[in-house]
Structures are given as structure tokens and as C-alpha cells.
Amino acid sequence: MAAAAPAAAAASSEAPEATATAETEAGDEDSREVRVLQSLRGKICEAKNLLPYLGPNKMRDCFCTINLDQEEVYRTQVVEKSLSPFFSEEFYFEIPRTFQYLSFYVYDKNVLQRDLRIGKVAIKKEDLCNHSGKETWFSLQPVDSNSEVQGKVHLELKLNELITENGTVCQQLVVHIIACHGLPLINGQSCDPYATVSVVGPSRNDQKKTKVKKKTSNPQFNEIFYFEVTRSSSYTRKSQFQVEEEDIEKLEIRIDLWNNGNLVQDIFLGEIKVPVNVLRNDSSHQAWYLLQPRDNGNKSSKTDDLGSLRLNICYTEDYVLPSEYYGPLKTLLLKSPDVQPISASAAYILGEICRDKNDAVLPLVRLLLHHDKLVPFATAVAELDLKDTQDANTIFRGNSLATRCLDEMMKIVGGHYLKVTLKPILDEICESSKSCEIDPIKLKEGDNVENNKENLRYYVDKLFSTIVKSSMSCPTVMCDTFYSLRQMATQRFPNDPHVQYSAVSSFVFLRFFAVAVVSPHTFHLRPHHPDPQTIRTLTLISKTIQTLGSWGSLSKSKSSFKETFMCEFFKMFQEEGYIIAVKKFLDEISSTETKESSGTSEPVHLKEGEMYKRAQGRTRIGKKNFKKRWFCLTSRELTYHKQPGKFIERKDAIYTIPVKNILAVEKLEESSFNKKNMFQVIHMEKPLYVQANNCVEANEWIDVLCRVSRCNQNRLSLYHPSAYLNGNWLCCLETSESALGCKPCTAGVPADIQIDIDEDRETERIYSLFTLSLLKLQKMEEACGTIAVYQGPQKEPDDYSNFVIEDSVTTFKTIQQIKSIIEKLDEPHEKYRKKRSSSAKYGSEENPIVGKTS
């Protein structure tokens, strides 16, 4: 049996878990914590008028990336042969670190050489709020190496008075380069930085250089340089040393950061400029400065020639207070399902006053799900929708609060259901090269349309058969919701025998399965974007599955396809057996009968992806220490092996760590291996050291691993933040590999494994939405008063005709409660903001100075 891991020697934690934070600030006397959490969601819509090639083939193969400063965190699929590529890709992720710019780069894919950056959209963090929640066309800006910078510099300046042997006075400037933080990766690896230090004036440019620091994004230079800045003719005693005003105004210190290229050209990493007159009132000055770009490469570029990019961006930064502050707001929101009428509830009012209902839906659905209140709320809101539905064929087809809530619910709770149902077949489709194109116009030379039809039918039949047999895997909360929808639809249209099925199929087929088939990457069913041919195949399958579901439930005599070739193809499925199968499936997933248990619970698939792991003690030098592997996490085990599609030669090529054996999951200090975005999985054997591809991915893996293992027995209270190398722990220099950890473990946020919900964070988001919509809330309050006084709606449409107000008195009371709670929550938020702004001194590491640019 293998020896216990060194980290396992640490004592198990018996203390209560603290709340995990993205950024934590201490409270007042009681040391309560405020968590500062950032998130980004939105959509990369399309680009247009991109710069064409100069040759005969003017088209480009384009993709787009999202970067936090210079770190890529998201990439779209490649759109081939287009100068106006339509991406239409939504994104959402937590931002685990500070950043200066959010950038979107448009690339031209190149198979043989490096991908060409066509242009970029760079938005300062403080300007993101100006674009929140609305689609905007941005002009692409040129990409120049001198403008691609990130990081900050810690600098100390002093002005000394020296007396030479002959009695003259020499005034000496001392420049102390202490450190840099957050420099970018170069070709995926930590850089080899050095700095040049210059004193620049009208007639001088004295330059000195630091040593090169190897493989680090956070170099500690700690080097001092001396410059003579003035010359006095003779020394006379003065009560206070003074510098000539003229010299002070004309001199500045310039720090340039470079990556040492060895055999290739050095790469510019950024610069700062500090006027020497910062020492006018003090003999010393110490501060952090943000690195700035050099504006010397874009003079001749015409930005209008590069094209433009349409984006929808929503950035949020939430200050999450301790739980007790949110009690009243949570209570009011959770009472919503019981309020009569539902339109007078706090949850419904939130959806009414938000500029974009999607902003309200996500936190609302998650909070109500967490407390088992979503089904009654969604049922009540859907009933309100049904009152306005006149045609049974259009039931639940709009984008109302009800349909959006149910869409979000299915995304949250149905992830595992999709994986066990669709993933094996989608993997087969994506990894196969079978052509399924049946549009005569799009057929390639040599394609046989009949063979393609058979290929397409094979996939549709296989997928359809799997779906209609999957009712046992459908989550209970979805079944309960479908049951309620079915009952309400039958009551609303008692003479339509098919409406009970169309009410359910409009969600499960149209908004769930069909969407997941056409965009598997969005639902984490595939690790990468499918290629264009596969996307086309998935689109044809999705359209057929969607129509099969609705056609079977409505028993139409003909399909609803507009394309002639799809109508011809669909004739293959006009059999009674498909209708019976669809109805049976819809009956099963909308029934209140208890499902039979198979006796064994299937492991829940949580996350998978490609990362790098350090070899477990096989080799000690060279890049072979880190190998690319495919990681997969379920509720039972973490496994890793060679990339999908590669032949696994040995039976032991898949390595498994049972979840129950995980003792801690923590970040690993960059200094351990001079690599960013590293974390460690501490288990019964040696710690597993893993490098993610970016900070967002690392944060997501740490979070999900912590959640799935947080209830394990013998979890550690202490760990080593650095690796054990060359006979000692790099963090505490203990020589024993079994030495007790030297740093407290980070406790995770309590959350459900399958439904990752931080209810305090969701309530804080709702508070922020109410705060942003106070004017509209006030307008709604006035509308309630007007209705109560005049006993009916008025003619002015701008006043309140857009609000749904069924009971003005109850709605008015709810609005009063909301306003009172928001006012009370404003106080601790304002107190925290003041404390944060006063504690983060300008020039500190948390609030660095934005220096001059060229």
C-alpha cells in the first residue's frame, strides 16, 4: 500500500468553514467578510467589413477571442470564408482576478503559420458599465505589439545630497526597482523579464538595465540605480535641501519592461513614466504603477479600414455581505409563489422593472431553486401567460418571464440529463466524417444525396430513440414543472386534445434538446466547437428532432418545414410509431408518479477538459515534467488520460482519484514551477499538480473540485502552497515530505454539487438590480396609486400601461416593502465602499497609479 501523502499528515479540520472569496475585505470589530465577486456574460454577435486579402481569394477564416488583459479566456468557433462572419456565441464566466482591459480579438485562422490578428476591441474595466446589457457595434482597432501590455511595477525614488572631496554638491537620484506583478505569458509560458531604467530630459537620456529574471510573471528585481541629476558650482549650507525648479520640471524617469528573447528579438511588455518633480515636496516616493502601452505603432493605420464587431457585454461586480444582511430580502422573494395575484409578488415585480428580463431571471431562478420554490412560482407566472394566449398552437412560444425562467431552470438542472442522453451520440457525430448534407444547392462534388439522407436518418433515429427512452433520467424538478404546465394547458383549452402535449414539447423539444444538439459546446457536451460540416449536420438533426417532437404532439398531417428538401426528408418519419413514442415520452416526463429506482445512482458528470499535469516523480528536468492530459470529473471520481481520440496503449493509461480520497484542492504558487494558473489536488497519495489554460478555467476547476469533496472526512486544515522539490517544501523550507502544512486551507462556499448556488451572491445581485431600477420601481408605485384613485388605467402610455398590475393595493404594499429593504441594505454597502476607497491608497498594490503614456 502506498504511503500516505505528505499533505495528509496535516490535522483534519474541525473548525466551521469560512466563505470562499474572490477578493476578501475584513469587516469591522467582528471581522466579518465582504466578498467582491466579478462575472461577465454576453454575446459575440458578428463582425462585418473585415479587411480582405490582397490576392484573388479575398475571404478569411475568422474566429474571435476574449482576453482579460493579455490572457485568453474564451474562443469562438472558426467561421470559414467570410469577411462578415456571424458568430452568435453566448458566454458566461466568473472573473477570478483583477484586470485593466477586457479585449476582443478577431483572428484569421492560419493552418501553417501563426494566426493573424486582424483587429481588436479593448474596453477599460471602468468603462464596461457604459455598454452593459445592449448590443453595440465597435470599430476594430489595430493590434500593435507596443500596445499589448499588462501588469504593474513597484518603484521607489529618492533624492540624495552628496558632497564631493573638493566640496562641490552633487544631487543624486536613486531609482529602486523593487518588483513587477502580473506580466503576460509569452507563447503560453511565463516570460524572462528585465527592465531598463532611464532618466530622460531635453539633452540627456541615461539608461541602465536590470538582470534578466527567468520564467516568471512576478519578478522580484530589488535593484538600485544611481543618476546624477543636477550640478551645483559650490556647496553652501542650507536649512533644507532644495532642488532647482527648472531641472525638476524637465526630467522624468522611464521604466521599460522587456521579455528577453535570447536568439530572437526582445518583446516589449510595457512602460511607465514618472516625472522627477514627484520628489519636490518629499525626499522619497514609493508606489505601484500600472504598465502603459507605447503609442508609436499605429500612426498610419486607418481604424475604419479594419471592420467592426457587434457585442453584447454585461459585466457585474458584486459586494456580497455576510448572510444576516440578506434575511429580509430573501424572505420577501421566497414568499412570491404564495402572493395573490402573482403579479404583485416581489419576484414578478423584479422582472417587470429590469431593462433586460434576462438580468433578473438568472439570480431569481437560482435562488428559488435553492429553496424549492421555483415550480410554484413558474406555474403561477405561466398561468398568467396562458390568460393572454388565444391560440393553442402558439402556447409558450414567446419570450416571457415564465418561459425565460423555465429555460434557465432546464439549463441548470438538466445538464447531467443532457450528458447521459445526448453526449455519446453527439461524440459519434462530431468524431465521424460522414456527410449528411441533403440540400442540393450545398452538395459538394462527388456527394451522393441518397447516401447522405441515410446517414442523416441514422443519426436522427438514434438520437430520437435515445430521447424518448430517457424519461427515467429526467430531473424531478423538470417533471414537476411539466406536470403543472400540462394541467394548466388542459384547463385553458379543454376542447383541444393535443394541447396537453404541445405545452410540454414546446419546452423539452424546442427549448431543451433541439438547442443542445445544435450547440453542444454551450451545454458542455463537447470540449471544442464543431467544425462547419459538423455544425451543418447538427443543424439538420436539430430541426428534424424539433419538428418530430412538435409534429408528434400535434398530430399534424404535414411538416412545418419551409425548405422542399427538408419536407421530402421528413416524409421518412411520417409514421404512427413516432407519434406514439413522442406521446409516451411526454406522458412519462409530465407524470407525478414516483419513478422506479434502479437501485444504483449513476455518477453525475460535472466537468471535463484538457489541462497539463506534472509527472508523478518520473522525470525531474525538462518540459517532459508537464504533459497534456484529458481530465474528467464526476461525483465519484477524477480521471485523466491522453487526449480523446488517441489510442490508449496500456490498461493503466487512465488514472483515477476517487472523490472520497480528496483531502484539499488549493492554488499552487507560481514560483513552484514558474507557471501560471496552477492548482493542486491533495489526496491520499502524492499531490497532483495541474496547470489550467487560463485563470477562469483554473478557478472553475478549483471551485467544482472543492464542492464535490467538501463533505469528505479527514479534509485538511493546513496545506503547503508550494511544491516539494529538491528535498524541501519551497514555502516553509521544511525538509520532511510529511511535514505539516504551513498555511490554512481555503474553505469553499457551501453549495449543491449539481446546482451550484451561492444564495447570498444571488440575493446581492437581485439587490443590485432593484437599486439600478429604482426609478422604474418608483414609476410603478405611482401607477398603483393612480389606479387605486381613478379605478382604472389612464391614457398616458408612458406612465404605467407597460406594467402588469392586477391588484394595485397588494402591488403597492410589496413595492413599499422592497423600497424599505433596499434602503436598509444601502447602509452597509455605502459603509463598505467608503472603507474600501479609504483603505486602498492611490499608489498601493490594490490601487496602482495609472502613469503617463508616450
Tab-separated table of N, CA and C in Angstrom, residues 517-627:
chain	number	residue	atom	x	y	z
A	517	VAL	N	-28.539	20.082	-29.119
A	517	VAL	CA	-27.981	19.363	-30.271
A	517	VAL	C	-27.240	20.321	-31.193
A	518	VAL	N	-27.812	21.488	-31.436
A	518	VAL	CA	-27.213	22.401	-32.412
A	518	VAL	C	-26.018	23.156	-31.837
A	519	SER	N	-25.926	23.255	-30.509
A	519	SER	CA	-24.776	23.956	-29.906
A	519	SER	C	-24.270	23.179	-28.687
A	520	PRO	N	-23.682	21.990	-28.917
A	520	PRO	CA	-23.259	21.128	-27.804
A	520	PRO	C	-22.190	21.754	-26.919
A	521	HIS	N	-21.348	22.637	-27.495
A	521	HIS	CA	-20.286	23.251	-26.694
A	521	HIS	C	-20.877	24.135	-25.598
A	522	THR	N	-21.967	24.824	-25.897
A	522	THR	CA	-22.606	25.713	-24.928
A	522	THR	C	-23.094	24.949	-23.710
A	523	PHE	N	-23.515	23.701	-23.901
A	523	PHE	CA	-24.034	22.882	-22.815
A	523	PHE	C	-22.968	21.934	-22.253
A	524	HIS	N	-21.709	22.183	-22.604
A	524	HIS	CA	-20.577	21.382	-22.112
A	524	HIS	C	-20.702	19.907	-22.512
A	525	LEU	N	-21.304	19.672	-23.679
A	525	LEU	CA	-21.402	18.308	-24.189
A	525	LEU	C	-20.224	17.967	-25.094
A	526	ARG	N	-19.528	18.987	-25.562
A	526	ARG	CA	-18.333	18.803	-26.363
A	526	ARG	C	-17.278	19.784	-25.891
A	527	PRO	N	-15.998	19.386	-25.899
A	527	PRO	CA	-14.949	20.274	-25.380
A	527	PRO	C	-14.634	21.441	-26.297
A	528	HIS	N	-14.848	21.270	-27.610
A	528	HIS	CA	-14.477	22.311	-28.560
A	528	HIS	C	-15.651	22.578	-29.506
A	529	HIS	N	-15.531	23.663	-30.221
A	529	HIS	CA	-16.552	23.985	-31.211
A	529	HIS	C	-16.461	22.997	-32.369
A	530	PRO	N	-17.594	22.491	-32.843
A	530	PRO	CA	-17.562	21.592	-34.006
A	530	PRO	C	-17.112	22.346	-35.255
A	531	ASP	N	-16.602	21.593	-36.217
A	531	ASP	CA	-16.211	22.211	-37.485
A	531	ASP	C	-17.471	22.538	-38.301
A	532	PRO	N	-17.344	23.369	-39.344
A	532	PRO	CA	-18.537	23.805	-40.100
A	532	PRO	C	-19.387	22.670	-40.646
A	533	GLN	N	-18.759	21.603	-41.142
A	533	GLN	CA	-19.545	20.483	-41.685
A	533	GLN	C	-20.358	19.817	-40.586
A	534	THR	N	-19.746	19.650	-39.407
A	534	THR	CA	-20.459	19.030	-38.291
A	534	THR	C	-21.583	19.924	-37.790
A	535	ILE	N	-21.347	21.229	-37.763
A	535	ILE	CA	-22.397	22.160	-37.360
A	535	ILE	C	-23.598	22.042	-38.297
A	536	ARG	N	-23.326	21.913	-39.583
A	536	ARG	CA	-24.413	21.756	-40.548
A	536	ARG	C	-25.188	20.468	-40.275
A	537	THR	N	-24.477	19.381	-40.008
A	537	THR	CA	-25.137	18.104	-39.690
A	537	THR	C	-26.000	18.240	-38.439
A	538	LEU	N	-25.444	18.873	-37.400
A	538	LEU	CA	-26.190	19.037	-36.150
A	538	LEU	C	-27.413	19.927	-36.350
A	539	THR	N	-27.294	20.921	-37.218
A	539	THR	CA	-28.439	21.800	-37.503
A	539	THR	C	-29.570	21.017	-38.147
A	540	LEU	N	-29.251	20.167	-39.118
A	540	LEU	CA	-30.282	19.359	-39.783
A	540	LEU	C	-30.922	18.377	-38.804
A	541	ILE	N	-30.120	17.777	-37.947
A	541	ILE	CA	-30.655	16.844	-36.950
A	541	ILE	C	-31.559	17.592	-35.968
A	542	SER	N	-31.100	18.756	-35.513
A	542	SER	CA	-31.869	19.542	-34.546
A	542	SER	C	-33.228	19.942	-35.112
A	543	LYS	N	-33.249	20.394	-36.365
A	543	LYS	CA	-34.518	20.802	-36.990
A	543	LYS	C	-35.473	19.615	-37.091
A	544	THR	N	-34.933	18.438	-37.396
A	544	THR	CA	-35.785	17.258	-37.528
A	544	THR	C	-36.322	16.814	-36.172
A	545	ILE	N	-35.454	16.782	-35.164
A	545	ILE	CA	-35.871	16.381	-33.818
A	545	ILE	C	-36.923	17.341	-33.275
A	546	GLN	N	-36.691	18.623	-33.488
A	546	GLN	CA	-37.622	19.645	-33.017
A	546	GLN	C	-39.004	19.450	-33.652
A	547	THR	N	-39.022	19.187	-34.953
A	547	THR	CA	-40.289	19.002	-35.650
A	547	THR	C	-40.943	17.681	-35.274
A	548	LEU	N	-40.132	16.646	-35.078
A	548	LEU	CA	-40.686	15.370	-34.631
A	548	LEU	C	-41.423	15.526	-33.308
A	549	GLY	N	-40.818	16.286	-32.395
A	549	GLY	CA	-41.454	16.484	-31.097
A	549	GLY	C	-42.759	17.234	-31.212
A	550	SER	N	-42.756	18.338	-31.941
A	550	SER	CA	-43.971	19.136	-32.056
A	550	SER	C	-44.976	18.477	-32.994
A	551	TRP	N	-44.484	17.854	-34.069
A	551	TRP	CA	-45.389	17.186	-35.016
A	551	TRP	C	-46.077	15.995	-34.349
A	552	GLY	N	-45.298	15.241	-33.573
A	552	GLY	CA	-45.894	14.085	-32.902
A	552	GLY	C	-46.948	14.502	-31.900
A	553	SER	N	-46.692	15.597	-31.173
A	553	SER	CA	-47.642	16.017	-30.142
A	553	SER	C	-48.883	16.668	-30.736
A	554	LEU	N	-48.739	17.295	-31.920
A	554	LEU	CA	-49.883	17.980	-32.539
A	554	LEU	C	-50.596	17.099	-33.575
A	555	SER	N	-49.954	15.984	-33.946
A	555	SER	CA	-50.518	15.059	-34.940
A	555	SER	C	-50.893	15.769	-36.236
A	556	LYS	N	-49.972	16.619	-36.688
A	556	LYS	CA	-50.231	17.311	-37.957
A	556	LYS	C	-50.067	16.334	-39.115
A	557	SER	N	-50.791	16.607	-40.170
A	557	SER	CA	-50.709	15.746	-41.345
A	557	SER	C	-49.518	16.086	-42.226
A	558	LYS	N	-48.916	17.264	-42.024
A	558	LYS	CA	-47.744	17.630	-42.811
A	558	LYS	C	-46.768	18.411	-41.936
A	559	SER	N	-45.516	18.424	-42.353
A	559	SER	CA	-44.497	19.102	-41.557
A	559	SER	C	-44.565	20.606	-41.767
A	560	SER	N	-43.829	21.334	-40.914
A	560	SER	CA	-43.837	22.800	-40.980
A	560	SER	C	-42.585	23.347	-41.659
A	561	PHE	N	-41.821	22.494	-42.341
A	561	PHE	CA	-40.583	22.950	-42.968
A	561	PHE	C	-40.863	23.853	-44.164
A	562	LYS	N	-40.052	24.885	-44.303
A	562	LYS	CA	-40.159	25.762	-45.464
A	562	LYS	C	-39.358	25.215	-46.638
A	563	GLU	N	-38.256	24.509	-46.326
A	563	GLU	CA	-37.393	24.001	-47.390
A	563	GLU	C	-37.979	22.729	-48.001
A	564	THR	N	-37.977	22.659	-49.314
A	564	THR	CA	-38.533	21.495	-50.018
A	564	THR	C	-37.759	20.233	-49.667
A	565	PHE	N	-36.429	20.337	-49.605
A	565	PHE	CA	-35.613	19.142	-49.333
A	565	PHE	C	-35.865	18.599	-47.928
A	566	MET	N	-36.182	19.480	-46.959
A	566	MET	CA	-36.489	19.009	-45.605
A	566	MET	C	-37.877	18.369	-45.559
A	567	CYS	N	-38.821	18.901	-46.325
A	567	CYS	CA	-40.157	18.292	-46.398
A	567	CYS	C	-40.064	16.875	-46.956
A	568	GLU	N	-39.237	16.710	-48.003
A	568	GLU	CA	-39.058	15.384	-48.592
A	568	GLU	C	-38.399	14.429	-47.597
A	569	PHE	N	-37.385	14.927	-46.897
A	569	PHE	CA	-36.685	14.080	-45.924
A	569	PHE	C	-37.617	13.686	-44.786
A	570	PHE	N	-38.469	14.612	-44.354
A	570	PHE	CA	-39.305	14.343	-43.181
A	570	PHE	C	-40.385	13.294	-43.468
A	571	LYS	N	-40.678	13.050	-44.745
A	571	LYS	CA	-41.667	12.023	-45.078
A	571	LYS	C	-41.261	10.651	-44.556
A	572	MET	N	-39.943	10.461	-44.374
A	572	MET	CA	-39.453	9.189	-43.827
A	572	MET	C	-39.970	8.927	-42.420
A	573	PHE	N	-40.374	10.004	-41.709
A	573	PHE	CA	-40.745	9.875	-40.298
A	573	PHE	C	-42.257	10.010	-40.070
A	574	GLN	N	-43.021	10.075	-41.166
A	574	GLN	CA	-44.469	10.229	-41.020
A	574	GLN	C	-45.114	8.862	-40.803
A	575	GLU	N	-44.810	8.297	-39.665
A	575	GLU	CA	-45.351	7.001	-39.275
A	575	GLU	C	-45.978	7.121	-37.899
A	576	GLU	N	-46.968	6.318	-37.633
A	576	GLU	CA	-47.683	6.375	-36.357
A	576	GLU	C	-46.764	6.053	-35.177
A	577	GLY	N	-45.746	5.229	-35.449
A	577	GLY	CA	-44.845	4.831	-34.368
A	577	GLY	C	-44.135	6.014	-33.728
A	578	TYR	N	-43.771	7.024	-34.529
A	578	TYR	CA	-43.098	8.202	-33.982
A	578	TYR	C	-44.048	9.006	-33.089
A	579	ILE	N	-45.315	9.135	-33.515
A	579	ILE	CA	-46.303	9.871	-32.716
A	579	ILE	C	-46.516	9.183	-31.379
A	580	ILE	N	-46.661	7.859	-31.422
A	580	ILE	CA	-46.891	7.094	-30.182
A	580	ILE	C	-45.702	7.237	-29.236
A	581	ALA	N	-44.482	7.169	-29.802
A	581	ALA	CA	-43.270	7.260	-28.969
A	581	ALA	C	-43.159	8.636	-28.299
A	582	VAL	N	-43.469	9.705	-29.067
A	582	VAL	CA	-43.402	11.051	-28.505
A	582	VAL	C	-44.423	11.219	-27.391
A	583	LYS	N	-45.665	10.770	-27.638
A	583	LYS	CA	-46.719	10.917	-26.627
A	583	LYS	C	-46.383	10.133	-25.366
A	584	LYS	N	-45.856	8.941	-25.539
A	584	LYS	CA	-45.482	8.127	-24.372
A	584	LYS	C	-44.393	8.829	-23.555
A	585	PHE	N	-43.410	9.370	-24.247
A	585	PHE	CA	-42.326	10.076	-23.562
A	585	PHE	C	-42.859	11.301	-22.820
A	586	LEU	N	-43.714	12.098	-23.478
A	586	LEU	CA	-44.259	13.292	-22.835
A	586	LEU	C	-45.152	12.927	-21.655
A	587	ASP	N	-45.880	11.815	-21.769
A	587	ASP	CA	-46.688	11.335	-20.637
A	587	ASP	C	-45.792	11.012	-19.442
A	588	GLU	N	-44.670	10.363	-19.730
A	588	GLU	CA	-43.796	9.905	-18.647
A	588	GLU	C	-43.101	11.065	-17.925
A	589	ILE	N	-42.662	12.089	-18.684
A	589	ILE	CA	-41.922	13.179	-18.028
A	589	ILE	C	-42.847	14.237	-17.426
A	590	SER	N	-44.178	14.109	-17.663
A	590	SER	CA	-45.115	15.063	-17.065
A	590	SER	C	-46.085	14.361	-16.122
A	591	SER	N	-45.614	13.249	-15.568
A	591	SER	CA	-46.432	12.478	-14.635
A	591	SER	C	-45.945	12.717	-13.219
A	592	THR	N	-46.863	12.634	-12.267
A	592	THR	CA	-46.492	12.782	-10.846
A	592	THR	C	-46.169	11.452	-10.199
A	593	GLU	N	-46.278	10.378	-10.969
A	593	GLU	CA	-45.976	9.058	-10.406
A	593	GLU	C	-44.498	8.964	-10.057
A	594	THR	N	-44.206	8.289	-8.945
A	594	THR	CA	-42.825	8.121	-8.492
A	594	THR	C	-42.089	7.184	-9.433
A	595	LYS	N	-40.918	7.605	-9.854
A	595	LYS	CA	-40.121	6.767	-10.757
A	595	LYS	C	-39.520	5.594	-10.001
A	596	GLU	N	-39.420	4.473	-10.685
A	596	GLU	CA	-38.774	3.313	-10.086
A	596	GLU	C	-37.273	3.523	-10.054
A	597	SER	N	-36.693	3.189	-8.932
A	597	SER	CA	-35.250	3.344	-8.799
A	597	SER	C	-34.546	2.099	-9.294
A	598	SER	N	-33.455	2.306	-9.963
A	598	SER	CA	-32.676	1.168	-10.462
A	598	SER	C	-31.828	0.538	-9.384
A	599	GLY	N	-31.781	1.160	-8.216
A	599	GLY	CA	-31.007	0.617	-7.105
A	599	GLY	C	-29.616	1.176	-7.011
A	600	THR	N	-29.091	1.719	-8.103
A	600	THR	CA	-27.760	2.339	-8.079
A	600	THR	C	-27.862	3.743	-8.664
A	601	SER	N	-27.265	4.687	-8.015
A	601	SER	CA	-27.294	6.056	-8.515
A	601	SER	C	-26.131	6.244	-9.491
A	602	GLU	N	-26.450	6.758	-10.654
A	602	GLU	CA	-25.429	6.962	-11.684
A	602	GLU	C	-24.575	8.176	-11.318
A	603	PRO	N	-23.272	8.109	-11.493
A	603	PRO	CA	-22.431	9.270	-11.165
A	603	PRO	C	-22.791	10.480	-12.012
A	604	VAL	N	-22.755	11.643	-11.386
A	604	VAL	CA	-23.093	12.880	-12.079
A	604	VAL	C	-21.846	13.433	-12.749
A	605	HIS	N	-21.938	13.686	-14.048
A	605	HIS	CA	-20.815	14.267	-14.793
A	605	HIS	C	-20.765	15.761	-14.491
A	606	LEU	N	-19.628	16.237	-13.976
A	606	LEU	CA	-19.529	17.624	-13.516
A	606	LEU	C	-18.698	18.512	-14.437
A	607	LYS	N	-17.552	18.037	-14.898
A	607	LYS	CA	-16.693	18.887	-15.724
A	607	LYS	C	-15.652	18.030	-16.420
A	608	GLU	N	-15.218	18.495	-17.597
A	608	GLU	CA	-14.119	17.836	-18.302
A	608	GLU	C	-13.382	18.864	-19.137
A	609	GLY	N	-12.149	18.546	-19.485
A	609	GLY	CA	-11.368	19.465	-20.294
A	609	GLY	C	-9.908	19.071	-20.326
A	610	GLU	N	-9.164	19.760	-21.197
A	610	GLU	CA	-7.755	19.474	-21.419
A	610	GLU	C	-6.890	20.396	-20.573
A	611	MET	N	-5.968	19.816	-19.805
A	611	MET	CA	-5.034	20.587	-18.983
A	611	MET	C	-3.686	19.861	-18.962
A	612	TYR	N	-2.737	20.469	-18.244
A	612	TYR	CA	-1.405	19.881	-18.128
A	612	TYR	C	-1.189	19.394	-16.702
A	613	LYS	N	-0.614	18.206	-16.575
A	613	LYS	CA	-0.294	17.673	-15.243
A	613	LYS	C	1.196	17.422	-15.142
A	614	ARG	N	1.697	17.546	-13.944
A	614	ARG	CA	3.117	17.254	-13.723
A	614	ARG	C	3.291	15.763	-13.491
A	615	ALA	N	4.301	15.187	-14.134
A	615	ALA	CA	4.579	13.763	-13.958
A	615	ALA	C	4.808	13.450	-12.490
A	616	GLN	N	4.287	12.315	-12.059
A	616	GLN	CA	4.360	11.928	-10.649
A	616	GLN	C	5.717	11.312	-10.323
A	617	GLY	N	6.759	12.144	-10.344
A	617	GLY	CA	8.076	11.697	-9.897
A	617	GLY	C	8.851	10.888	-10.901
A	618	ARG	N	8.484	10.948	-12.190
A	618	ARG	CA	9.200	10.134	-13.186
A	618	ARG	C	10.457	10.821	-13.698
A	619	THR	N	10.314	12.077	-14.104
A	619	THR	CA	11.484	12.814	-14.568
A	619	THR	C	11.574	14.110	-13.797
A	620	ARG	N	12.779	14.649	-13.664
A	620	ARG	CA	12.969	15.824	-12.823
A	620	ARG	C	13.341	17.074	-13.605
A	621	ILE	N	13.714	16.919	-14.844
A	621	ILE	CA	14.138	18.100	-15.595
A	621	ILE	C	13.443	18.114	-16.941
A	622	GLY	N	13.381	19.302	-17.522
A	622	GLY	CA	12.852	19.436	-18.865
A	622	GLY	C	11.343	19.565	-18.923
A	623	LYS	N	10.832	19.892	-20.115
A	623	LYS	CA	9.407	20.107	-20.313
A	623	LYS	C	8.601	18.825	-20.179
A	624	LYS	N	9.260	17.685	-20.209
A	624	LYS	CA	8.542	16.425	-20.085
A	624	LYS	C	7.880	16.286	-18.723
A	625	ASN	N	8.267	17.148	-17.771
A	625	ASN	CA	7.617	17.120	-16.466
A	625	ASN	C	6.123	17.378	-16.571
A	626	PHE	N	5.707	18.174	-17.557
A	626	PHE	CA	4.294	18.512	-17.715
A	626	PHE	C	3.774	17.928	-19.017
A	627	LYS	N	2.674	17.187	-18.912
A	627	LYS	CA	2.111	16.525	-20.082
A	627	LYS	C	0.634	16.876	-20.216
